[in-house]
Short mmCIF file of C-alpha atoms in Angstrom, two decimals:
data_model
loop_
_atom_site.label_atom_id
_atom_site.label_comp_id
_atom_site.label_asym_id
_atom_site.label_seq_id
_atom_site.Cartn_x
_atom_site.Cartn_y
_atom_site.Cartn_z
CA UNK K 24 5.15 44.63 36.79
CA UNK K 25 1.96 45.74 35.12
CA UNK K 26 1.40 49.46 34.77
CA UNK K 27 -1.79 51.28 33.96
CA UNK K 28 -1.44 54.93 33.07
CA UNK K 29 -4.11 57.59 33.12
CA UNK K 30 -4.02 61.37 32.97
CA UNK K 31 -5.06 62.47 36.45
CA UNK K 32 -6.76 65.63 35.16
CA UNK K 33 -8.90 67.34 36.16
CA UNK K 34 -10.66 67.06 32.83
CA UNK K 35 -13.33 69.71 32.50
CA UNK K 36 -16.14 69.17 29.97
CA UNK K 37 -19.26 71.27 29.36
CA UNK K 38 -22.60 69.66 30.08
CA UNK K 39 -23.96 67.89 27.03
CA UNK K 40 -20.56 67.42 25.40
CA UNK K 41 -18.58 64.20 24.96
CA UNK K 42 -16.07 63.35 27.68
CA UNK K 43 -13.11 61.27 26.50
CA UNK K 44 -11.03 59.37 29.05
CA UNK K 45 -7.89 57.52 28.08
CA UNK K 46 -5.82 54.71 29.55
CA UNK K 47 -2.67 52.93 28.42
CA UNK K 48 -1.30 49.70 29.81
CA UNK K 49 2.07 48.05 29.71
CA UNK K 50 1.17 44.36 29.75
CA UNK K 51 0.80 43.19 26.14
CA UNK K 52 -1.05 40.01 27.05
CA UNK K 53 -3.85 41.64 29.05
CA UNK K 54 -7.16 40.34 27.74
CA UNK K 55 -9.81 42.33 29.54
CA UNK K 56 -10.23 45.84 30.79
CA UNK K 57 -12.56 47.59 33.15
CA UNK K 58 -13.71 51.11 33.74
CA UNK K 59 -14.86 52.08 37.21
CA UNK K 60 -16.46 55.29 38.40
CA UNK K 61 -15.67 56.51 41.89
CA UNK K 62 -17.47 59.35 43.58
CA UNK K 63 -15.67 61.15 46.37
CA UNK K 64 -15.73 59.12 49.57
CA UNK K 65 -17.32 56.11 47.89
CA UNK K 66 -15.99 52.82 46.60
CA UNK K 67 -15.57 52.17 42.85
CA UNK K 68 -18.56 51.15 40.76
CA UNK K 69 -18.10 49.08 37.61
CA UNK K 70 -19.49 50.84 34.57
CA UNK K 71 -17.91 49.08 31.59
CA UNK K 72 -15.90 46.02 30.74
CA UNK K 73 -14.35 45.27 27.37
CA UNK K 74 -12.56 42.19 26.10
CA UNK K 75 -12.29 42.54 22.31
CA UNK K 76 -10.75 45.11 20.03
CA UNK K 77 -13.18 47.77 18.86
CA UNK K 78 -16.06 49.57 20.50
CA UNK K 79 -18.56 48.48 23.09
CA UNK K 80 -21.54 50.68 23.78
CA UNK K 81 -23.80 50.75 26.83
CA UNK K 82 -26.20 53.67 27.01
CA UNK K 83 -24.21 56.90 27.04
CA UNK K 84 -20.96 55.04 27.60
CA UNK K 85 -18.67 53.64 24.90
CA UNK K 86 -15.48 51.75 25.65
CA UNK K 87 -12.86 51.50 22.93
CA UNK K 88 -10.03 48.97 22.96
CA UNK K 89 -6.95 48.82 20.75
CA UNK K 90 -4.73 45.98 21.89
CA UNK K 91 -2.06 46.69 19.29
CA UNK K 92 -1.60 50.17 20.71
CA UNK K 93 -2.25 49.00 24.29
CA UNK K 94 -4.85 51.68 24.65
CA UNK K 95 -8.36 51.70 26.08
CA UNK K 96 -10.69 54.65 26.28
CA UNK K 97 -14.08 55.56 27.67
CA UNK K 98 -16.40 58.02 25.97
CA UNK K 99 -19.32 59.56 27.80
CA UNK K 100 -21.90 61.15 25.51
CA UNK K 101 -24.29 63.88 26.57
CA UNK K 102 -22.27 64.47 29.73
CA UNK K 103 -24.27 65.26 32.83
CA UNK K 104 -23.16 66.94 36.08
CA UNK K 105 -23.80 63.59 37.79
CA UNK K 106 -20.99 62.13 35.67
CA UNK K 107 -18.51 64.24 37.62
CA UNK K 108 -16.32 61.68 39.38
CA UNK K 109 -12.97 59.94 39.18
CA UNK K 110 -12.78 57.27 36.49
CA UNK K 111 -10.45 54.36 37.11
CA UNK K 112 -9.09 52.08 34.43
CA UNK K 113 -8.30 48.56 35.66
CA UNK K 114 -6.55 45.50 34.28
CA UNK K 115 -6.99 42.02 35.75
CA UNK K 116 -4.26 39.46 36.37
CA UNK K 117 -3.05 37.06 33.73
CA UNK K 118 -4.60 33.59 33.45
CA UNK K 119 -7.70 34.64 35.34
CA UNK K 120 -8.59 35.15 38.93
CA UNK K 121 -5.47 34.53 40.95
CA UNK K 122 -4.80 38.14 41.89
CA UNK K 123 -6.61 41.42 42.20
CA UNK K 124 -6.95 44.22 39.70
CA UNK K 125 -4.24 46.73 38.85
CA UNK K 126 -5.70 50.22 38.78
CA UNK K 127 -4.61 53.39 37.12
CA UNK K 128 -4.46 56.49 39.25
CA UNK K 129 -7.77 57.68 37.84
CA UNK K 130 -8.92 60.70 35.88
CA UNK K 131 -10.92 63.32 37.72
CA UNK K 132 -13.76 64.43 35.44
CA UNK K 133 -15.70 67.63 36.02
CA UNK K 134 -18.86 68.30 34.03
CA UNK K 135 -19.58 72.01 33.98
CA UNK K 136 -23.31 72.93 34.03
CA UNK N 83 -23.90 43.62 40.21
CA UNK N 84 -23.05 41.74 43.37
CA UNK N 85 -24.27 42.87 46.77
CA UNK N 86 -21.42 43.44 49.20
CA UNK N 87 -21.55 44.93 52.67
CA UNK N 88 -18.78 46.27 54.86
CA UNK N 89 -18.88 47.17 58.51
CA UNK N 90 -18.14 49.62 59.97
CA UNK N 91 -18.37 52.28 57.29
CA UNK N 92 -16.32 54.68 59.34
CA UNK N 93 -14.12 54.27 62.39
CA UNK N 94 -11.98 56.61 64.41
CA UNK N 95 -9.57 55.09 66.88
CA UNK N 96 -6.59 55.95 69.02
CA UNK N 97 -3.10 54.99 68.03
CA UNK N 98 -2.16 51.53 69.26
CA UNK N 99 -5.62 50.03 69.16
CA UNK N 100 -6.82 47.29 66.81
CA UNK N 101 -9.69 47.65 64.39
CA UNK N 102 -11.66 44.85 62.75
CA UNK N 103 -13.42 45.38 59.43
CA UNK N 104 -16.01 42.89 58.21
CA UNK N 105 -16.88 42.20 54.60
CA UNK N 106 -19.86 40.13 53.55
CA UNK N 107 -21.00 38.93 50.15
CA UNK N 108 -24.76 38.82 50.40
CA UNK N 109 -25.89 37.15 47.19
CA UNK N 110 -23.03 34.86 46.17
CA UNK N 111 -20.30 32.74 47.65
CA UNK N 112 -16.88 34.33 47.62
CA UNK N 113 -14.14 31.78 47.25
CA UNK N 114 -11.65 34.62 46.92
CA UNK N 115 -11.51 37.92 48.76
CA UNK N 116 -9.39 40.88 47.73
CA UNK N 117 -8.59 43.65 50.17
CA UNK N 118 -7.59 47.06 48.84
CA UNK N 119 -6.72 50.34 50.46
CA UNK N 120 -6.83 53.82 49.04
CA UNK N 121 -5.00 56.82 50.44
CA UNK N 122 -6.39 60.31 49.76
CA UNK N 123 -6.18 61.28 46.08
CA UNK N 124 -4.47 57.99 45.25
CA UNK N 125 -5.65 54.93 43.43
CA UNK N 126 -6.64 51.62 44.91
CA UNK N 127 -3.78 49.36 45.88
CA UNK N 128 -4.22 45.66 46.43
CA UNK N 129 -3.16 44.65 49.93
CA UNK N 130 -3.85 40.95 50.04
CA UNK N 131 -5.75 38.08 48.51
CA UNK N 132 -7.36 35.32 50.51
CA UNK N 133 -9.08 32.12 49.57
CA UNK N 134 -11.67 30.59 51.82
CA UNK N 135 -10.08 28.33 54.38
CA UNK N 136 -6.48 29.16 53.58
CA UNK N 137 -3.93 31.80 54.51
CA UNK N 138 -3.92 35.13 52.75
CA UNK N 139 -1.29 36.17 50.23
CA UNK N 140 0.04 39.65 50.88
CA UNK N 141 1.39 42.13 48.37
CA UNK N 142 4.91 43.39 48.67
CA UNK N 143 5.23 45.99 51.39
CA UNK N 144 2.10 44.92 53.28
CA UNK N 145 2.88 43.48 56.73
CA UNK N 146 0.98 40.26 57.28
CA UNK N 147 1.33 40.50 61.06
CA UNK N 148 -0.18 43.96 61.06
CA UNK N 149 -3.06 43.32 58.70
CA UNK N 150 -4.68 40.07 59.78
CA UNK N 151 -7.09 38.55 57.33
CA UNK N 152 -9.56 35.83 58.15
CA UNK N 153 -11.65 34.21 55.44
CA UNK N 154 -13.32 31.45 57.38
CA UNK N 155 -16.52 31.23 55.34
CA UNK N 156 -17.65 31.81 51.78
CA UNK N 157 -19.65 34.88 52.73
CA UNK N 158 -17.50 36.58 55.36
CA UNK N 159 -13.97 37.89 55.52
CA UNK N 160 -12.42 40.15 58.12
CA UNK N 161 -9.44 42.48 58.06
CA UNK N 162 -7.95 43.42 61.41
CA UNK N 163 -5.57 46.35 61.58
CA UNK N 164 -3.47 45.63 64.64
CA UNK N 165 -1.78 48.35 66.68
CA UNK N 166 -3.03 51.00 64.29
CA UNK N 167 -0.98 54.13 63.70
CA UNK N 168 -1.87 57.41 61.98
CA UNK N 169 -0.16 56.26 58.77
CA UNK N 170 -2.70 53.41 58.60
CA UNK N 171 -5.47 55.96 58.14
CA UNK N 172 -6.98 55.08 54.79
CA UNK N 173 -10.04 53.87 52.93
CA UNK N 174 -10.20 50.07 53.09
CA UNK N 175 -12.27 48.29 50.48
CA UNK N 176 -13.03 44.61 50.11
CA UNK N 177 -13.87 42.82 46.89
CA UNK N 178 -15.29 39.32 47.09
CA UNK N 179 -15.01 37.16 44.02
CA UNK N 180 -16.67 33.88 43.14
CA UNK N 181 -13.45 32.79 41.43
CA UNK N 182 -10.82 30.50 42.74
CA UNK N 183 -7.24 30.10 41.62
CA UNK N 184 -6.70 28.64 38.21
CA UNK N 185 -10.16 29.26 36.88
CA UNK N 186 -10.90 30.53 33.40
CA UNK N 187 -11.85 33.97 32.15
CA UNK N 188 -11.78 36.86 34.53
CA UNK N 189 -15.10 38.11 35.84
CA UNK N 190 -15.96 41.64 36.73
CA UNK N 191 -14.95 42.57 40.23
CA UNK N 192 -17.35 44.32 42.58
CA UNK N 193 -16.48 46.26 45.67
CA UNK N 194 -17.86 46.74 49.13
CA UNK N 195 -18.82 50.26 50.17
CA UNK N 196 -15.54 50.72 52.01
CA UNK N 197 -14.42 51.55 55.54
CA UNK N 198 -12.88 54.90 56.32
CA UNK N 199 -10.29 54.43 59.08
CA UNK N 200 -8.89 57.41 60.92
CA UNK N 201 -6.20 56.79 63.51
CA UNK N 202 -5.56 59.67 65.87
#
């Protein structure tokens, strides 16, 4: 049984600061990881995917993956009030495509103006 | 990202009635459809997986006779909640995928806008 763990928060960050969101997973053979943003009452929106160890940057977002530690994080630079949302970490099934994603419970992020 | 529509976006019904939710992939063919539900302040939980033209596979604890899934075409799948009860009130979200079973690397998964079901 795969498990994806996230601190539910809320995580409160001042506007303009760096928000750091963390996720650990139990399945050692997981190969890819996704970060979704979900606003209240809306469905999740994919914001980052990462497949290799190290950092991947896209605009203000940086995903960091450490497979040895089974840890993936999301950094949001220059945080804006519009970044306030729940961030979900997700892990796909093994051997591609047969099953849906396993989600963490999500971290509720609040950016304080 | 992929364009996915769901209808209706919100539905309120009486206990005992059935509700049908439609999910359409508008710019690609979905060989696989995932259906999730999300209870308030909880994460998404996979309910079932269907492949076009075949029966759906349900996750443990999800009643296949209560949640009927039809995936008759590559662009349309429906979820019918039969004899709905208040405990079925939830946010139902579909996720069409161009993948089929046994394919290679996993692609990003995109979601429909969701259907908020409230059973009185």
